[in-house]
GROMACS .gro file of C-alpha atoms in nm:
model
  158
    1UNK     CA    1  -0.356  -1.275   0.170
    2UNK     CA    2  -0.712  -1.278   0.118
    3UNK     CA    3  -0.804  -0.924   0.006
    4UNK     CA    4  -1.165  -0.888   0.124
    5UNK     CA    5  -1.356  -0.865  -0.192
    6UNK     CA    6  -1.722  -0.868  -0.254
    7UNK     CA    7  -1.739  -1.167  -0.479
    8UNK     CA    8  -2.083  -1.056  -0.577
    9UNK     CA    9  -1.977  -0.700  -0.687
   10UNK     CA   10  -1.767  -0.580  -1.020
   11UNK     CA   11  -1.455  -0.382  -0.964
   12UNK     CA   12  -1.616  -0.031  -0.981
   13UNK     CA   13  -1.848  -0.144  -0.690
   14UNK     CA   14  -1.573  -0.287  -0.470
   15UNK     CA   15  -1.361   0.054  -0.513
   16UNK     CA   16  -1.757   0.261  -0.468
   17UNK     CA   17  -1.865   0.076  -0.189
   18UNK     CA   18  -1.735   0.351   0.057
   19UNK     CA   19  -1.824   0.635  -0.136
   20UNK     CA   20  -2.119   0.515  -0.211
   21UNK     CA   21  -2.241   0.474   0.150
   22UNK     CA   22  -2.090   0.778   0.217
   23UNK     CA   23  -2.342   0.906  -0.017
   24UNK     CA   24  -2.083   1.081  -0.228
   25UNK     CA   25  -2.210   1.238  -0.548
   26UNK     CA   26  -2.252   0.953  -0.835
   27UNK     CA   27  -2.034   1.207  -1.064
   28UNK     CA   28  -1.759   1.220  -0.807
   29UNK     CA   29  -1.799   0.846  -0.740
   30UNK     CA   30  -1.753   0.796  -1.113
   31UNK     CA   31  -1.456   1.024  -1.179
   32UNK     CA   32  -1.311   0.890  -0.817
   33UNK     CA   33  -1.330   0.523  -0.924
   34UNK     CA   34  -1.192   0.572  -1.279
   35UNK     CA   35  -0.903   0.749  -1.167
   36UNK     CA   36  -0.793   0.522  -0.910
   37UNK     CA   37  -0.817   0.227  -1.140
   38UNK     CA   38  -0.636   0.393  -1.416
   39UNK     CA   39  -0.356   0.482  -1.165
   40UNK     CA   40  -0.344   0.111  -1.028
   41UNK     CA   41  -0.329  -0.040  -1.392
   42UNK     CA   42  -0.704  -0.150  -1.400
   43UNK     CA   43  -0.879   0.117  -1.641
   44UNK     CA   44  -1.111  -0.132  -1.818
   45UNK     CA   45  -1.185  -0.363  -1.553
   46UNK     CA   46  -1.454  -0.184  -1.338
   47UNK     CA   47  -1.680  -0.445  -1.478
   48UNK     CA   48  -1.526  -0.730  -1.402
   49UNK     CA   49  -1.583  -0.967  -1.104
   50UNK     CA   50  -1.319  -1.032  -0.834
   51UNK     CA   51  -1.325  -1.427  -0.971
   52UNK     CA   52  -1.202  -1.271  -1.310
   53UNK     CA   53  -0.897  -1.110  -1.151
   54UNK     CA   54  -0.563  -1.268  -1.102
   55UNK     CA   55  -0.411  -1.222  -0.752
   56UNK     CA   56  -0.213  -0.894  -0.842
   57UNK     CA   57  -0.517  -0.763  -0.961
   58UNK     CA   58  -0.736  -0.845  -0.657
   59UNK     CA   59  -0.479  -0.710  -0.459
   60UNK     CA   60  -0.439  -0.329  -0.654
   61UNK     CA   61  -0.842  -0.347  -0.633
   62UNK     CA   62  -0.834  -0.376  -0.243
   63UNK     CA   63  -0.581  -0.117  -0.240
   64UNK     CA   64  -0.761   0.126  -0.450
   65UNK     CA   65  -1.043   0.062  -0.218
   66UNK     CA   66  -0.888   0.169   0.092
   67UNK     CA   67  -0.781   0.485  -0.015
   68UNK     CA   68  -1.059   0.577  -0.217
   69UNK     CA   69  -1.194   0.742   0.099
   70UNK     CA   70  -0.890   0.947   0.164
   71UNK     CA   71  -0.870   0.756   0.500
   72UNK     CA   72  -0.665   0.961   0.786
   73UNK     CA   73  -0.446   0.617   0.888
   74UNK     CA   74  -0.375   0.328   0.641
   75UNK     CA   75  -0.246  -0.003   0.769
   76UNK     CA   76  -0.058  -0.207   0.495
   77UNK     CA   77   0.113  -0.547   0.512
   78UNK     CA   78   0.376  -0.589   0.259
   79UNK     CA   79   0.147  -0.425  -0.043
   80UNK     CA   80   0.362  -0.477  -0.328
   81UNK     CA   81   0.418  -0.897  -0.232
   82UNK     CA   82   0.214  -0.995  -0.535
   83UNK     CA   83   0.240  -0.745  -0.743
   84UNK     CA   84   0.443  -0.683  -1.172
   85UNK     CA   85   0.765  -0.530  -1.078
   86UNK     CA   86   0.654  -0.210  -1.295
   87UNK     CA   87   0.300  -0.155  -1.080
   88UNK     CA   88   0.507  -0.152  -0.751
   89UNK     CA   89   0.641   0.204  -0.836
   90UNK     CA   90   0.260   0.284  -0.936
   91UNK     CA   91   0.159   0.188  -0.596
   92UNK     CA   92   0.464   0.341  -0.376
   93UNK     CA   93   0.363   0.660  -0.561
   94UNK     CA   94   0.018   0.621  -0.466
   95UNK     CA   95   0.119   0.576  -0.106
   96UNK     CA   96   0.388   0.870  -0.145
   97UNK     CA   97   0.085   1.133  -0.269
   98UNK     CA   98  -0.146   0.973   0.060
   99UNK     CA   99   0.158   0.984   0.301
  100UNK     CA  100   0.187   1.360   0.167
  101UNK     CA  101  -0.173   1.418   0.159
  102UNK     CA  102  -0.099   1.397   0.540
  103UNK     CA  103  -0.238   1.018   0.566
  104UNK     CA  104  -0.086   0.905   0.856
  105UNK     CA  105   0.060   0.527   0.713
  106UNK     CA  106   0.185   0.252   0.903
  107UNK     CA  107   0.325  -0.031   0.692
  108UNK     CA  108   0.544  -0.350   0.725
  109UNK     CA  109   0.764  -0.405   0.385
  110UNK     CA  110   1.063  -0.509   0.265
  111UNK     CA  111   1.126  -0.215   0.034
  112UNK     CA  112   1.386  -0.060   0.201
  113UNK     CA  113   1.454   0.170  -0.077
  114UNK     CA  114   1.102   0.302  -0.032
  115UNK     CA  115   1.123   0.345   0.376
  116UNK     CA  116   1.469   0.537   0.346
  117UNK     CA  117   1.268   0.761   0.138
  118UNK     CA  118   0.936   0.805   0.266
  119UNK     CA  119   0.938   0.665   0.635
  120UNK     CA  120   0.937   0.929   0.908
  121UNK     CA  121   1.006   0.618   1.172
  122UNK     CA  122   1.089   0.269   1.129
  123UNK     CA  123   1.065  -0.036   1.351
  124UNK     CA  124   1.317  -0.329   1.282
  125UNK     CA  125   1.116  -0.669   1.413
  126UNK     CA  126   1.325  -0.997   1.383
  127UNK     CA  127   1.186  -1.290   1.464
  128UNK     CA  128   0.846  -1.129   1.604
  129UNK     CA  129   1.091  -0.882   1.854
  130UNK     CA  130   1.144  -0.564   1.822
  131UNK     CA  131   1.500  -0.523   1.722
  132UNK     CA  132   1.568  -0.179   1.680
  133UNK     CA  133   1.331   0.179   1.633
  134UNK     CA  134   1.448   0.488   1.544
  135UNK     CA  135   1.415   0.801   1.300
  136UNK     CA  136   1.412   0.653   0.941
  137UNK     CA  137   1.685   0.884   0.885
  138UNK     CA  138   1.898   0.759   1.182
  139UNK     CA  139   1.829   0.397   1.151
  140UNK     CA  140   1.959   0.369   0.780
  141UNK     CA  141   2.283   0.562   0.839
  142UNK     CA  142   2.355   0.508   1.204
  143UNK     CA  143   2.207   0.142   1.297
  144UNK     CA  144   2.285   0.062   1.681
  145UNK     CA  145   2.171  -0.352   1.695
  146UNK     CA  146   2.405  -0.586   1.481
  147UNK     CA  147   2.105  -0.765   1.369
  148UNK     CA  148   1.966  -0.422   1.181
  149UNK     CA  149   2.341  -0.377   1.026
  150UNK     CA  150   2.349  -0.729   0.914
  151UNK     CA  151   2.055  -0.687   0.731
  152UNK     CA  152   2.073  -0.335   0.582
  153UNK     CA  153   2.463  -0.445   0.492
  154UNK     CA  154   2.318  -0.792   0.296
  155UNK     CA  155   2.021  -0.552   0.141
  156UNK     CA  156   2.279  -0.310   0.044
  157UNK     CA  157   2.099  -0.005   0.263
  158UNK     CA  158   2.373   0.114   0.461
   0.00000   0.00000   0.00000
């Protein structure tokens, strides 16, 4: 829950710090920065200070960050929790073009809607045990455990 800002830096810097130590053109870091805030719902913030950010915010600005590198593996924990109802299709679509991008993406979430649709294998975990692990394909329409068809049957995935 705590998203690993640098208190001290605006928006822009948070989402350049990688680039910029990367020593990535300051055009490219520019263009690179503005585009991933605009897509996250932040295009006039880049001056702003993590303090001046509500949580949803924070947390599309750590996102943003992460991928600004094109990273080859992305680890997310539940990445829409916080976030408007309308910026959670912004940011599955982010992680759809990165997953297709061939970013290699492991993530825990409740959006089932999204796994059926994007996962290429999916790990049921109840109660800190693995429960069930299949093909996302096979796990949505052929669930073997009882726990994993109670719980696609109550979320209405099966």
């Amino acid at each position: 829950q705590d998203y690993a800002l640098f208190p001290d830096k605006t928006v822009f810097d948070n989402v350049a710090y990688g680039l910029v130590n990367r020593k990535v053109a300051r055009d490219v870091v520019q263009q690179r920065v503005q585009e991933l805030l605009t897509l996250v719902g932040l295009p006039h913030s880049g001056s702003k200070y993590p303090s001046q950010l509500s949580g949803g915010q924070q947390q599309r600005t750590a996102i943003v960050r992460a991928v600004a590198l094109n990273p080859k593996v992305l680890l997310l924990d539940e990445v829409t929790s916080a976030l408007d109802p309308e910026l959670v299709g912004e940011v599955l679509e982010l992680i759809r073009d990165l997953k297709k991008g061939g970013t290699t993406i492991i993530m825990a979430t409740h959006e089932m809607a999204f796994a059926r649709e994007v996962a290429d294998w999916v790990v049921f975990i109840d109660k800190g045990v693995v429960v069930e692990e299949s093909e996302a394909g096979e796990f949505f329409s052929n669930p073997k455990h009882p726990r994993t068809k109670e719980f696609l049957t109550r979320l209405n995935a099966i």
